[in-house]
Short mmCIF file of C-alpha atoms in Angstrom, two decimals:
data_model
loop_
_atom_site.label_atom_id
_atom_site.label_comp_id
_atom_site.label_asym_id
_atom_site.label_seq_id
_atom_site.Cartn_x
_atom_site.Cartn_y
_atom_site.Cartn_z
CA MET O 1 38.27 -84.26 -148.87
CA VAL O 2 39.85 -80.97 -150.01
CA PHE O 3 43.47 -80.73 -151.16
CA GLY O 4 45.19 -77.46 -150.31
CA LEU O 5 47.83 -76.65 -152.93
CA ASN O 6 50.94 -74.58 -152.23
CA ALA O 7 50.40 -71.27 -154.05
CA TYR O 8 53.82 -69.92 -153.14
CA LEU O 9 55.78 -72.10 -155.56
CA ARG O 10 56.18 -69.38 -158.19
CA ASP O 11 57.96 -68.76 -161.45
CA PRO O 12 60.75 -66.27 -160.59
CA HIS O 13 60.29 -64.45 -163.91
CA SER O 14 56.50 -64.15 -164.33
CA TRP O 15 55.69 -64.37 -160.58
CA GLY O 16 52.86 -66.70 -161.59
CA TRP O 17 52.03 -69.92 -159.79
CA ASP O 18 54.11 -72.83 -161.12
CA PRO O 19 52.24 -76.16 -161.14
CA ASP O 20 55.46 -77.90 -162.23
CA SER O 21 57.77 -76.44 -159.62
CA PRO O 22 60.80 -78.65 -158.89
CA LEU O 23 60.10 -78.03 -155.21
CA GLY O 24 56.77 -79.81 -155.50
CA SER O 25 54.69 -80.59 -158.57
CA ALA O 26 51.00 -79.85 -158.15
CA ARG O 27 50.39 -81.30 -161.61
CA GLU O 28 51.70 -84.70 -160.51
CA LEU O 29 49.46 -84.66 -157.44
CA ILE O 30 46.40 -83.66 -159.48
CA ASN O 31 47.13 -86.34 -162.10
CA LEU O 32 47.47 -88.93 -159.34
CA ALA O 33 44.18 -87.85 -157.77
CA ALA O 34 42.43 -88.14 -161.12
CA SER O 35 43.82 -91.59 -161.89
CA ASP O 36 43.40 -93.19 -158.46
CA ARG O 37 39.88 -94.51 -158.03
CA THR O 38 39.80 -94.17 -154.23
CA MET O 39 41.19 -90.63 -154.23
CA ASN O 40 38.91 -89.64 -157.08
CA ARG O 41 35.82 -90.69 -155.12
CA ALA O 42 36.92 -88.97 -151.92
CA LEU O 43 38.20 -85.69 -153.38
CA ALA O 44 35.69 -82.83 -153.39
CA ALA O 45 37.85 -79.82 -154.21
CA PHE O 46 41.24 -78.21 -154.67
CA GLU O 47 42.00 -74.98 -152.79
CA LEU O 48 44.94 -72.92 -154.03
CA GLY O 49 46.89 -71.20 -151.28
CA ASN O 50 45.89 -70.00 -147.85
CA GLU O 51 45.14 -66.48 -146.61
CA PRO O 52 46.85 -64.55 -149.43
CA ASP O 53 46.04 -61.27 -147.68
CA LEU O 54 48.54 -62.26 -144.95
CA ALA O 55 51.30 -63.46 -147.26
CA HIS O 56 53.47 -60.41 -146.61
CA TYR O 57 54.34 -61.57 -143.10
CA ALA O 58 53.03 -65.10 -142.75
CA TYR O 59 55.28 -66.28 -145.58
CA ASN O 60 57.85 -63.46 -145.62
CA ILE O 61 56.98 -62.59 -149.22
CA THR O 62 57.81 -58.98 -150.03
CA GLU O 63 58.21 -58.90 -153.83
CA PRO O 64 56.84 -57.39 -155.94
CA ALA O 65 55.86 -54.22 -154.09
CA GLY O 66 52.19 -53.34 -153.64
CA ASP O 67 49.27 -53.57 -151.24
CA PHE O 68 49.53 -57.38 -151.45
CA PRO O 69 52.76 -59.18 -152.34
CA ILE O 70 50.76 -61.35 -154.74
CA SER O 71 47.99 -59.21 -156.21
CA PRO O 72 44.37 -60.40 -156.37
CA ALA O 73 44.57 -60.09 -160.17
CA GLN O 74 47.57 -62.44 -160.21
CA TRP O 75 45.73 -64.82 -157.88
CA VAL O 76 42.93 -64.96 -160.46
CA ARG O 77 45.44 -65.84 -163.19
CA ASP O 78 46.84 -68.54 -160.90
CA PHE O 79 43.39 -70.08 -160.58
CA GLU O 80 43.05 -70.02 -164.37
CA THR O 81 46.30 -72.00 -164.54
CA LEU O 82 44.96 -74.44 -161.96
CA ARG O 83 41.71 -74.79 -163.91
CA SER O 84 43.66 -75.74 -167.02
CA VAL O 85 45.71 -78.35 -165.15
CA VAL O 86 42.63 -79.87 -163.48
CA ASN O 87 40.60 -79.95 -166.71
CA GLU O 88 43.44 -81.75 -168.48
CA ALA O 89 43.83 -84.32 -165.70
CA TYR O 90 40.09 -85.00 -165.46
CA ARG O 91 39.28 -84.86 -169.18
CA ASN O 92 38.05 -88.48 -169.16
CA ARG O 93 36.24 -88.27 -165.82
CA THR O 94 32.52 -87.60 -165.38
CA THR O 95 33.04 -85.54 -162.22
CA VAL O 96 35.63 -82.82 -161.68
CA PRO O 97 36.60 -81.46 -158.23
CA PHE O 98 35.60 -77.92 -157.31
CA LEU O 99 38.15 -75.12 -157.31
CA VAL O 100 37.80 -73.14 -154.08
CA GLY O 101 39.34 -69.77 -153.18
CA PRO O 102 40.68 -67.26 -152.42
CA ALA O 103 40.56 -68.36 -148.72
CA VAL O 104 41.17 -64.88 -147.30
CA ALA O 105 41.88 -64.60 -143.58
CA ASN O 106 39.11 -62.18 -142.62
CA SER O 107 36.61 -59.60 -143.84
CA GLY O 108 38.73 -56.56 -142.88
CA PRO O 109 38.25 -53.60 -145.24
CA THR O 110 42.02 -53.17 -145.70
CA GLY O 111 42.90 -56.87 -145.49
CA GLY O 112 40.88 -59.95 -146.36
CA GLY O 113 37.78 -57.99 -147.33
CA LEU O 114 39.80 -55.84 -149.74
CA PHE O 115 41.55 -58.84 -151.29
CA TRP O 116 38.16 -60.59 -151.64
CA ARG O 117 36.67 -57.55 -153.40
CA GLU O 118 39.59 -57.16 -155.82
CA PHE O 119 39.83 -60.91 -156.47
CA LEU O 120 36.14 -61.17 -157.35
CA GLY O 121 36.38 -57.94 -159.33
CA ASN O 122 38.97 -59.58 -161.60
CA ALA O 123 37.44 -63.05 -161.63
CA SER O 124 35.19 -64.46 -164.32
CA SER O 125 32.14 -66.58 -163.62
CA HIS O 126 34.34 -69.68 -164.02
CA THR O 127 37.43 -68.72 -161.99
CA VAL O 128 36.28 -70.57 -158.85
CA ASP O 129 33.43 -72.97 -158.13
CA ALA O 130 33.13 -71.72 -154.54
CA ALA O 131 34.30 -68.47 -152.95
CA SER O 132 36.01 -69.11 -149.62
CA TRP O 133 37.01 -67.05 -146.60
CA HIS O 134 37.97 -67.57 -142.95
CA HIS O 135 36.46 -66.22 -139.76
CA TYR O 136 37.40 -66.04 -136.08
CA TYR O 137 35.93 -63.88 -133.33
CA GLY O 138 39.30 -62.58 -132.14
CA SER O 139 42.72 -63.53 -130.86
CA ALA O 140 43.28 -66.41 -128.46
CA LYS O 141 45.83 -64.25 -126.64
CA THR O 142 43.22 -61.77 -125.42
CA ALA O 143 40.05 -63.89 -125.38
CA THR O 144 37.89 -64.00 -122.24
CA VAL O 145 35.14 -66.37 -121.21
CA ALA O 146 32.54 -63.60 -121.59
CA GLU O 147 33.61 -62.99 -125.19
CA ALA O 148 32.62 -66.52 -126.07
CA TYR O 149 28.95 -65.95 -125.30
CA LEU O 150 28.25 -62.21 -125.53
CA ALA O 151 25.75 -61.32 -128.22
CA GLU O 152 28.04 -58.52 -129.38
CA THR O 153 30.73 -61.13 -130.11
CA LEU O 154 28.36 -63.44 -131.95
CA ASP O 155 27.04 -60.58 -134.11
CA LYS O 156 30.53 -60.02 -135.52
CA PHE O 157 30.17 -63.01 -137.79
CA VAL O 158 26.66 -62.07 -138.87
CA ALA O 159 27.84 -58.60 -139.95
CA SER O 160 31.02 -59.89 -141.60
CA GLN O 161 29.20 -62.57 -143.58
CA ALA O 162 26.65 -60.04 -144.80
CA ALA O 163 29.46 -57.81 -146.08
CA MET O 164 31.25 -60.66 -147.85
CA SER O 165 28.00 -61.92 -149.41
CA ALA O 166 27.18 -58.44 -150.72
CA VAL O 167 30.53 -58.20 -152.54
CA LEU O 168 30.05 -61.65 -154.07
CA ALA O 169 26.52 -60.83 -155.19
CA SER O 170 27.75 -57.81 -157.18
CA SER O 171 30.54 -59.75 -158.97
CA GLN O 172 30.66 -61.97 -162.05
CA SER O 173 30.99 -64.90 -159.65
CA SER O 174 27.63 -64.11 -158.05
CA ARG O 175 26.25 -67.58 -158.73
CA VAL O 176 29.00 -69.51 -156.94
CA PRO O 177 28.40 -70.67 -153.35
CA ILE O 178 30.27 -69.36 -150.32
CA TRP O 179 32.43 -71.68 -148.27
CA LEU O 180 33.63 -70.80 -144.79
CA SER O 181 36.71 -72.91 -145.41
CA GLU O 182 38.36 -72.34 -142.01
CA THR O 183 36.67 -71.17 -138.85
CA SER O 184 36.46 -71.60 -135.10
CA SER O 185 36.26 -69.46 -131.99
CA PHE O 186 39.60 -67.60 -131.60
CA TYR O 187 42.58 -67.65 -133.93
CA GLY O 188 46.09 -68.58 -132.83
CA GLY O 189 45.28 -72.16 -131.84
CA GLY O 190 42.20 -71.35 -129.79
CA ALA O 191 42.02 -70.07 -126.23
CA THR O 192 42.86 -72.65 -123.56
CA ASN O 193 40.01 -73.24 -121.09
CA ILE O 194 37.62 -71.34 -123.40
CA SER O 195 37.76 -72.84 -126.90
CA ASP O 196 37.91 -76.34 -125.42
CA ARG O 197 35.04 -75.89 -122.96
CA PHE O 198 31.24 -75.86 -123.15
CA VAL O 199 31.15 -72.05 -123.37
CA ALA O 200 32.69 -72.28 -126.87
CA GLY O 201 29.44 -73.86 -127.98
CA PHE O 202 27.94 -70.37 -128.18
CA THR O 203 30.41 -69.29 -130.87
CA TRP O 204 30.23 -72.58 -132.74
CA LEU O 205 26.50 -73.27 -132.72
CA ASP O 206 25.54 -69.66 -133.38
CA LYS O 207 27.95 -69.58 -136.32
CA LEU O 208 26.45 -72.75 -137.76
CA GLY O 209 22.98 -71.26 -137.46
CA ALA O 210 23.95 -67.87 -138.86
CA ALA O 211 25.97 -69.36 -141.72
CA ALA O 212 23.09 -71.57 -142.81
CA ARG O 213 20.63 -68.68 -142.57
CA ALA O 214 22.99 -66.45 -144.60
CA GLY O 215 23.26 -69.03 -147.36
CA VAL O 216 26.76 -70.35 -146.71
CA ASP O 217 27.01 -73.79 -148.34
CA VAL O 218 29.96 -75.31 -146.46
CA VAL O 219 31.47 -74.66 -143.01
CA CYS O 220 34.88 -76.24 -142.33
CA ARG O 221 35.81 -76.44 -138.66
CA GLN O 222 39.34 -75.63 -137.47
CA ALA O 223 40.51 -78.07 -136.26
CA TRP O 224 39.86 -81.79 -136.12
CA ARG O 225 42.85 -82.19 -133.84
CA GLY O 226 45.47 -79.70 -132.74
CA GLY O 227 45.19 -76.61 -130.57
CA ALA O 228 42.64 -75.65 -127.95
CA TYR O 229 39.94 -75.33 -130.60
CA SER O 230 40.28 -78.94 -131.77
CA LEU O 231 37.33 -81.32 -131.75
CA LEU O 232 39.52 -84.10 -130.37
CA GLU O 233 42.12 -83.67 -127.65
CA ALA O 234 44.54 -85.83 -125.74
CA CYS O 235 42.77 -87.98 -123.19
CA PRO O 236 43.46 -87.47 -119.49
CA SER O 237 45.60 -90.00 -117.72
CA GLY O 238 43.70 -93.10 -116.77
CA SER O 239 42.03 -93.53 -120.17
CA PRO O 240 43.52 -96.83 -121.38
CA GLY O 241 43.08 -97.70 -125.03
CA LYS O 242 42.12 -94.17 -126.07
CA SER O 243 44.33 -91.97 -128.19
CA ALA O 244 41.92 -89.02 -128.34
CA CYS O 245 38.85 -87.78 -126.48
CA PRO O 246 36.03 -85.57 -127.82
CA THR O 247 35.69 -81.95 -126.68
CA PRO O 248 32.27 -80.34 -126.03
CA ASP O 249 32.20 -78.86 -129.55
CA PHE O 250 32.52 -82.36 -130.97
CA TRP O 251 29.24 -83.37 -129.36
CA SER O 252 27.61 -80.09 -130.40
CA SER O 253 28.64 -80.88 -133.96
CA VAL O 254 27.21 -84.39 -133.77
CA LEU O 255 23.86 -83.14 -132.47
CA HIS O 256 23.69 -80.38 -135.07
CA LYS O 257 24.45 -82.82 -137.88
CA ARG O 258 21.87 -85.34 -136.70
CA LEU O 259 19.05 -82.90 -136.02
CA MET O 260 19.36 -79.91 -138.34
CA GLY O 261 18.41 -80.66 -141.93
CA THR O 262 19.50 -78.74 -145.02
CA ARG O 263 16.27 -76.76 -145.36
CA VAL O 264 16.77 -73.56 -143.35
CA LEU O 265 13.75 -71.68 -141.99
CA ASN O 266 13.44 -67.91 -141.77
CA VAL O 267 13.40 -66.81 -138.15
CA ALA O 268 12.37 -63.14 -138.19
CA GLY O 269 15.23 -60.84 -137.20
CA SER O 270 17.81 -63.62 -136.97
CA LEU O 271 20.30 -61.74 -139.15
CA GLU O 272 19.71 -58.31 -137.65
CA THR O 273 22.71 -56.63 -136.01
CA LYS O 274 21.23 -53.22 -135.14
CA GLY O 275 20.83 -54.30 -131.54
CA PRO O 276 22.36 -57.36 -129.90
CA ARG O 277 20.00 -60.33 -129.78
CA ARG O 278 20.50 -61.73 -126.28
CA VAL O 279 18.34 -64.77 -127.02
CA ARG O 280 19.19 -66.25 -130.39
CA MET O 281 17.19 -68.79 -132.38
CA TRP O 282 17.85 -70.76 -135.54
CA ALA O 283 15.41 -73.20 -137.14
CA HIS O 284 15.75 -75.99 -139.70
CA CYS O 285 13.51 -78.72 -140.95
CA THR O 286 14.60 -81.78 -138.99
CA ARG O 287 16.91 -84.14 -140.79
CA GLY O 288 14.84 -87.03 -142.09
CA GLY O 289 15.13 -90.66 -141.12
CA GLY O 290 15.30 -92.44 -137.82
CA MET O 291 12.73 -91.44 -135.23
CA TYR O 292 11.80 -88.12 -136.88
CA ALA O 293 8.97 -88.00 -139.39
CA ALA O 294 8.88 -85.56 -142.28
CA GLY O 295 7.59 -82.11 -141.35
CA LYS O 296 9.31 -81.86 -137.97
CA VAL O 297 11.25 -78.71 -137.07
CA SER O 298 14.42 -78.48 -134.97
CA LEU O 299 15.17 -75.29 -133.05
CA LEU O 300 18.53 -74.11 -131.81
CA LEU O 301 18.16 -71.63 -128.92
CA LEU O 302 21.03 -69.78 -127.25
CA ASN O 303 20.48 -67.63 -124.18
CA THR O 304 23.43 -65.24 -123.69
CA LEU O 305 21.88 -63.69 -120.57
CA ASN O 306 22.85 -64.59 -117.01
CA GLU O 307 19.22 -65.28 -116.25
CA SER O 308 16.33 -67.31 -117.59
CA ALA O 309 14.55 -66.06 -120.70
CA THR O 310 11.11 -66.83 -122.05
#
């Protein structure tokens, strides 16, 4: 479980994040999480804020003036405040939840990618325990069925992840893992009759393969329930006793989890984007246990062509 903390409860004088805001005390929540045995076992991380590169219109924050209403340097100081609060709450605990951020919305060179670069440029090696960002292939408003399986679409993530990884590698936080802390097919709730159909499996399964191959530690799917990109949706009429029914991506996720182990194999050319790879392959050592003996390999093959491929 990951708790997302409201980063927009700010001190009106310093403009810094206020963990003791009268509108909602993050300190009280963190202290409760540390003291409650059940919550303490289930909690993996705290993430401060969401998509700070979009704060200027998503949250109608316009002060102080600058490229970003809340600067990446200030966001680093906010994480230092959070680190202090968490360390105090967990001082008698053997395990301490990760701090994850900055959860930028995209890899755009003037948006999320720029915020990511400036955040990591100001961060120390202990600011965050995992560097997080979000990725979608485009807007649900303009998405087409073809976009969900074209190799050119799928390569967008491969190129974006490579750029984000390169920035991280050159920063003081180079040793922290990358989390894709929010991702799916198309932003804006997903595209109806695309994100909730079998064709969306191309974007989802290819992203899982590419993320693992690129060294991403955690991929968080948007969403469990809600929107066309959810893994569970309302059941059709005539489904007594069921409150939710799985979408195709749910079953793709189950198969991937059961078959693909954590050891990722190097498929030659799998991260190349110079020319679109119409047939895409990802390989892992098969997850152990059950009917599969050690040493087995699971392959994920995606054919984006309208014809058979060998």
